Short mmCIF file of C-alpha atoms in Angstrom, two decimals:
data_model
loop_
_atom_site.label_atom_id
_atom_site.label_comp_id
_atom_site.label_asym_id
_atom_site.label_seq_id
_atom_site.Cartn_x
_atom_site.Cartn_y
_atom_site.Cartn_z
CA LYS A 1 -0.18 0.01 0.21
CA PHE A 2 1.65 3.07 -0.83
CA ILE A 3 -0.06 6.92 0.68
CA CYS A 4 1.21 10.13 -0.70
CA ASP A 5 1.28 12.99 1.85
CA ARG A 6 1.07 15.97 -0.19
CA GLY A 7 1.25 19.26 2.04
CA SER A 8 0.51 21.61 -0.80
CA SER A 9 -1.90 21.64 -3.38
CA HIS A 10 -1.97 19.53 -6.48
CA ILE A 11 1.30 20.31 -8.48
CA GLN A 12 0.16 20.81 -11.75
CA HIS A 13 -2.39 23.68 -10.07
CA GLN A 14 0.29 24.70 -7.90
CA ALA A 15 2.80 25.39 -11.04
CA ASN A 16 0.04 27.14 -12.87
CA LEU A 17 -0.91 29.56 -10.15
CA ILE A 18 2.67 30.51 -9.57
CA GLN A 19 3.89 30.83 -12.98
CA GLU A 20 0.46 33.00 -13.68
CA GLU A 21 2.14 35.41 -10.46
CA PHE A 22 5.69 35.52 -11.62
CA LYS A 23 4.75 36.75 -15.41
CA LYS A 24 2.40 39.26 -13.73
CA TRP A 25 5.22 40.91 -11.78
CA LYS A 26 7.61 40.11 -14.75
CA LEU A 27 10.27 37.96 -12.30
CA ASP A 28 11.75 34.84 -12.93
CA PHE A 29 11.78 31.39 -10.93
CA ASP A 30 15.43 31.15 -10.57
CA GLU A 31 16.11 34.97 -9.60
CA ILE A 32 14.49 34.82 -6.20
CA ASP A 33 15.93 31.32 -5.05
CA GLN A 34 12.43 29.25 -5.65
CA LYS A 35 12.82 25.70 -6.74
CA LYS A 36 11.43 25.62 -10.43
CA ILE A 37 8.54 23.21 -11.11
CA ASP A 38 9.39 22.06 -14.64
CA THR A 39 7.76 19.30 -16.25
CA LYS A 40 9.99 16.75 -15.32
CA ILE A 41 9.34 17.01 -12.10
CA ILE A 42 5.40 17.68 -12.39
CA ARG A 43 5.19 14.33 -14.46
CA THR A 44 7.34 12.62 -11.77
CA GLU A 45 4.99 13.74 -9.10
CA ILE A 46 1.44 13.00 -10.93
CA ASP A 47 3.05 9.58 -11.22
CA GLU A 48 3.43 9.32 -7.29
CA TYR A 49 -0.38 10.49 -7.37
CA GLU A 50 -1.43 7.80 -9.48
CA SER A 51 -0.09 5.04 -8.18
CA SER A 52 -1.08 5.84 -4.49
CA ASP A 53 -4.05 4.24 -2.62
CA LEU A 54 -4.69 7.18 -0.55
CA ILE A 55 -3.51 11.37 -0.69
CA PHE A 56 -3.20 12.82 2.22
CA VAL A 57 -4.16 16.60 1.55
CA PRO A 58 -4.01 19.52 4.76
CA SER A 59 -6.57 21.63 3.30
CA SER A 60 -10.34 21.53 1.54
CA PHE A 61 -8.37 24.33 -1.23
CA SER A 62 -5.77 21.62 -1.49
CA GLN A 63 -8.42 18.46 -1.89
CA GLN A 64 -10.17 20.52 -4.41
CA SER A 65 -7.03 21.19 -6.36
CA PHE A 66 -6.80 17.27 -7.12
CA VAL A 67 -10.53 17.12 -8.07
CA ASP A 68 -10.26 19.57 -10.42
CA CYS A 69 -7.08 17.69 -11.67
CA GLY A 70 -9.05 14.98 -12.46
CA ILE A 71 -8.08 12.97 -9.19
CA PRO A 72 -11.26 11.07 -7.60
CA ARG A 73 -12.23 12.79 -4.22
CA THR A 74 -12.53 9.37 -2.73
CA LYS A 75 -8.78 8.75 -3.17
CA THR A 76 -7.63 12.00 -0.99
CA ARG A 77 -8.21 12.34 2.41
CA LEU A 78 -8.58 15.33 4.53
CA ILE A 79 -6.46 15.37 7.49
CA PRO A 80 -6.33 19.16 8.73
CA TYR A 81 -2.69 19.89 10.80
CA GLY A 82 -2.40 20.76 14.13
CA VAL A 83 -1.24 23.31 16.62
CA ASP A 84 1.31 23.06 19.44
CA THR A 85 -0.78 24.98 22.24
CA LYS A 86 2.45 24.66 24.44
CA LEU A 87 4.41 26.49 22.17
CA PHE A 88 1.50 29.23 20.87
CA PHE A 89 -0.40 31.14 23.33
CA PRO A 90 -1.12 34.68 24.30
CA VAL A 91 1.71 36.36 26.13
CA GLU A 92 1.00 40.17 25.35
CA SER A 93 -1.81 42.29 24.28
CA PRO A 94 -2.02 44.73 21.19
CA LYS A 95 -1.84 48.52 21.77
CA GLU A 96 -5.05 50.58 21.49
CA ASP A 97 -3.55 53.45 19.55
CA ALA A 98 -1.79 51.66 16.81
CA LEU A 99 -2.05 49.19 14.24
CA ASP A 100 0.09 46.47 14.33
CA ILE A 101 0.08 43.60 11.33
CA LEU A 102 2.21 40.65 10.90
CA PHE A 103 3.26 38.37 8.30
CA VAL A 104 4.99 35.25 8.84
CA GLY A 105 6.53 33.10 5.68
CA ALA A 106 8.88 33.53 3.31
CA MET A 107 8.71 36.85 1.24
CA SER A 108 7.80 35.24 -1.98
CA LEU A 109 5.18 35.88 -5.04
CA ARG A 110 3.65 32.47 -3.86
CA LYS A 111 2.69 33.81 -0.50
CA GLY A 112 1.23 36.82 -1.96
CA ILE A 113 3.36 39.26 -0.29
CA PRO A 114 3.10 42.05 -3.12
CA TYR A 115 -1.09 42.33 -2.00
CA LEU A 116 -0.21 42.85 1.36
CA VAL A 117 2.30 45.23 1.06
CA GLN A 118 -0.23 47.10 -1.39
CA ALA A 119 -2.97 46.97 1.14
CA PHE A 120 -0.88 48.18 3.86
CA LYS A 121 0.50 51.30 1.84
CA SER A 122 -3.06 52.22 1.12
CA ILE A 123 -4.16 52.05 4.77
CA GLY A 124 -4.32 55.99 5.81
CA HIS A 125 -4.07 54.73 9.79
CA ARG A 126 -0.98 57.11 11.52
CA GLN A 127 0.40 54.27 13.75
CA LYS A 128 0.42 51.64 11.17
CA LYS A 129 2.85 48.94 11.50
CA LEU A 130 4.18 45.69 8.92
CA ARG A 131 6.20 43.28 10.23
CA ILE A 132 7.62 40.44 7.87
CA ILE A 133 8.93 37.94 9.65
CA GLY A 134 10.48 34.93 7.57
CA ARG A 135 13.18 34.30 5.06
CA PRO A 136 13.60 37.99 3.47
CA SER A 137 13.91 38.45 -0.33
CA LYS A 138 15.88 41.59 -1.97
CA ILE A 139 15.00 41.06 -5.03
CA VAL A 140 11.30 41.17 -4.07
CA ILE A 141 11.67 44.07 -2.24
CA ASP A 142 13.74 45.87 -4.89
CA ARG A 143 10.86 44.90 -7.08
CA LEU A 144 8.07 46.34 -5.21
CA ARG A 145 10.33 49.71 -4.46
CA SER A 146 10.74 50.25 -8.23
CA SER A 147 7.22 49.35 -9.00
CA GLY A 148 6.42 52.24 -6.26
CA ILE A 149 4.64 49.70 -4.09
CA TRP A 150 7.03 49.47 -0.85
CA ASP A 151 6.94 51.61 2.37
CA ASP A 152 9.46 52.11 4.11
CA ARG A 153 7.40 51.74 7.57
CA ILE A 154 7.46 47.67 6.61
CA GLU A 155 9.71 46.17 9.08
CA VAL A 156 11.60 42.87 7.73
CA LEU A 157 12.69 40.71 10.84
CA GLY A 158 14.12 37.78 9.28
CA HIS A 159 13.45 33.86 10.80
CA LYS A 160 12.16 34.09 14.70
CA PRO A 161 12.46 31.23 17.24
CA ALA A 162 8.95 30.25 18.47
CA SER A 163 9.25 32.06 21.98
CA GLU A 164 9.95 35.16 20.04
CA LEU A 165 7.39 34.43 17.37
CA ARG A 166 4.36 34.26 19.87
CA MET A 167 5.36 37.44 21.41
CA TRP A 168 4.79 39.09 17.84
CA MET A 169 1.43 37.29 17.18
CA SER A 170 0.29 38.00 20.13
CA LYS A 171 0.96 42.12 20.30
CA SER A 172 -0.33 42.17 16.66
CA HIS A 173 -3.86 43.30 15.80
CA VAL A 174 -4.39 40.83 12.90
CA MET A 175 -2.20 38.72 10.73
CA VAL A 176 -2.47 38.51 7.16
CA LEU A 177 -1.81 35.56 4.77
CA PRO A 178 -2.22 36.78 1.26
CA SER A 179 -1.27 33.45 -0.02
CA ILE A 180 -1.29 32.71 -3.90
CA GLU A 181 -0.95 28.71 -3.33
CA ASP A 182 -0.80 27.33 0.25
CA GLY A 183 -1.57 23.84 0.84
CA PHE A 184 -2.46 25.20 4.45
CA GLY A 185 -0.37 27.60 6.47
CA LEU A 186 0.77 26.67 9.94
CA VAL A 187 0.98 29.90 11.06
CA ILE A 188 -2.88 30.20 10.62
CA ALA A 189 -3.43 28.06 13.82
CA GLU A 190 -0.18 29.28 15.57
CA ALA A 191 -1.30 32.95 15.40
CA LEU A 192 -5.05 32.01 16.45
CA ALA A 193 -3.60 30.16 19.28
CA CYS A 194 -2.07 33.23 20.25
CA GLY A 195 -5.07 35.19 20.48
CA CYS A 196 -4.55 36.81 16.97
CA PRO A 197 -7.16 37.26 14.56
CA VAL A 198 -6.12 36.26 10.84
CA ILE A 199 -6.75 37.28 7.37
CA ALA A 200 -6.58 34.57 4.97
CA THR A 201 -6.97 34.08 1.36
CA GLU A 202 -9.39 31.06 0.32
CA HIS A 203 -6.11 29.69 -1.28
CA SER A 204 -5.08 28.27 1.53
CA GLY A 205 -6.23 26.16 4.90
CA GLY A 206 -7.96 29.42 6.18
CA PRO A 207 -11.66 28.92 5.12
CA ASP A 208 -11.38 24.89 7.30
CA VAL A 209 -10.26 27.22 10.46
CA ILE A 210 -11.43 30.70 9.84
CA THR A 211 -15.06 31.90 9.76
CA ASN A 212 -15.49 35.26 8.62
CA GLY A 213 -16.49 37.84 11.37
CA GLN A 214 -15.73 35.71 14.32
CA ASN A 215 -11.95 34.96 14.60
CA GLY A 216 -10.95 36.30 11.07
CA PHE A 217 -11.49 36.97 7.43
CA ILE A 218 -11.09 34.90 4.23
CA VAL A 219 -10.41 36.86 1.00
CA PRO A 220 -10.11 36.55 -2.61
CA SER A 221 -6.15 35.35 -3.74
CA GLY A 222 -4.51 38.70 -5.30
CA ASP A 223 -7.23 41.07 -4.24
CA TYR A 224 -5.32 44.06 -2.21
CA LEU A 225 -8.33 45.98 -1.88
CA ALA A 226 -10.30 43.41 -0.09
CA ILE A 227 -7.31 42.97 2.41
CA LYS A 228 -7.28 46.46 2.84
CA HIS A 229 -10.83 46.63 4.01
CA ARG A 230 -10.53 43.91 6.33
CA ILE A 231 -7.87 45.38 7.92
CA GLU A 232 -9.40 48.39 8.15
CA SER A 233 -12.56 47.09 9.46
CA ILE A 234 -10.45 46.03 12.70
CA ALA A 235 -8.47 49.20 12.88
CA ASP A 236 -11.57 51.01 13.14
CA SER A 237 -13.33 48.89 16.05
CA ILE A 238 -11.61 48.21 19.88
CA ASP A 239 -14.87 46.10 20.02
CA LEU A 240 -14.59 44.00 16.88
CA GLN A 241 -10.45 43.38 17.76
CA LYS A 242 -11.68 42.01 21.38
CA GLN A 243 -14.18 40.18 19.69
CA LEU A 244 -11.76 38.89 17.15
CA ARG A 245 -9.13 37.78 19.64
CA SER A 246 -11.69 35.81 22.03
CA SER A 247 -12.96 33.95 19.48
CA ALA A 248 -9.47 33.15 17.89
CA LEU A 249 -8.97 31.47 21.24
CA LYS A 250 -11.80 29.50 21.30
CA SER A 251 -11.68 28.81 17.57
CA VAL A 252 -8.03 26.42 18.18
CA GLN A 253 -9.68 24.86 21.39
CA LYS A 254 -12.05 23.29 19.05
CA MET A 255 -9.52 22.40 16.27
CA GLY A 256 -7.58 20.33 19.07
CA GLY A 257 -3.64 19.56 18.47
CA TRP A 258 -1.10 17.47 16.82
CA ASP A 259 -2.98 14.46 18.91
CA GLN A 260 -5.85 14.52 16.90
CA TYR A 261 -4.00 14.72 13.55
CA ILE A 262 -2.17 11.52 14.72
CA ASP A 263 -5.10 9.57 15.69
CA ALA A 264 -6.72 10.62 11.90
CA VAL A 265 -3.85 9.35 9.91
CA GLN A 266 -3.70 6.11 12.03
CA SER A 267 -7.41 5.57 11.28
CA SER A 268 -6.60 5.98 7.54
CA TYR A 269 -3.60 3.42 7.84
CA LYS A 270 -5.85 1.27 9.48
CA TRP A 271 -9.05 1.95 6.99
CA LEU A 272 -6.38 0.89 3.61
CA LEU A 273 -5.13 -2.33 5.55
CA ASN A 274 -8.34 -3.69 6.05
#
């Protein structure tokens, strides 16, 4: 028996989305140190899908991409990732007189970073701040700066350990994951566990864990105005901020931790062997 565990969307679906994005921003894969998804890699992975008995996927978005590419839904098994609540929990609270926005992930086109930067630049809040934690990219920054999109109030902090990451998540008013393609987005659950509401695109695991207006918001992929409007709605209402933070913590309790993920995996193993 063979199980394929795919952490992203179907590789052809993923390649199509990413290649369209690179063409839009006139960048090349190799320029920003990303593994190029060529036809040989795509064919090899598709062969793995075809020879597998089950395909594990972490989100409804990922599962639907397989169905859209011709894989029977019955061959896929949706098993969302967990979150370690011993590592991620509230340690601070956001400042009432500020607007602190957080992004966690690689500074890449796949993660949709240009749309968050565009949204941030167009927000009129005087005390706004966007912090980017994760692998930085000078090429992406230079391209956004030359396009007039970059804002010097953006802080690029690089990689941070979990102890520091939970501090930034706890003190931020919102975390945004503007992904063009993201199999799940572990940082979504981690931020919610810190009481930080999340704005995520429909091309991620966001729709599986976020309920619009309760613990965050889901926006269309590639729509910076939708991100802007959701951030502004949070900035304009302290009551909404408090409600979102409270619901964020409650939603993580319903999700369960990694034990729940392991139970689902083991259950799938037993089902396949019987």
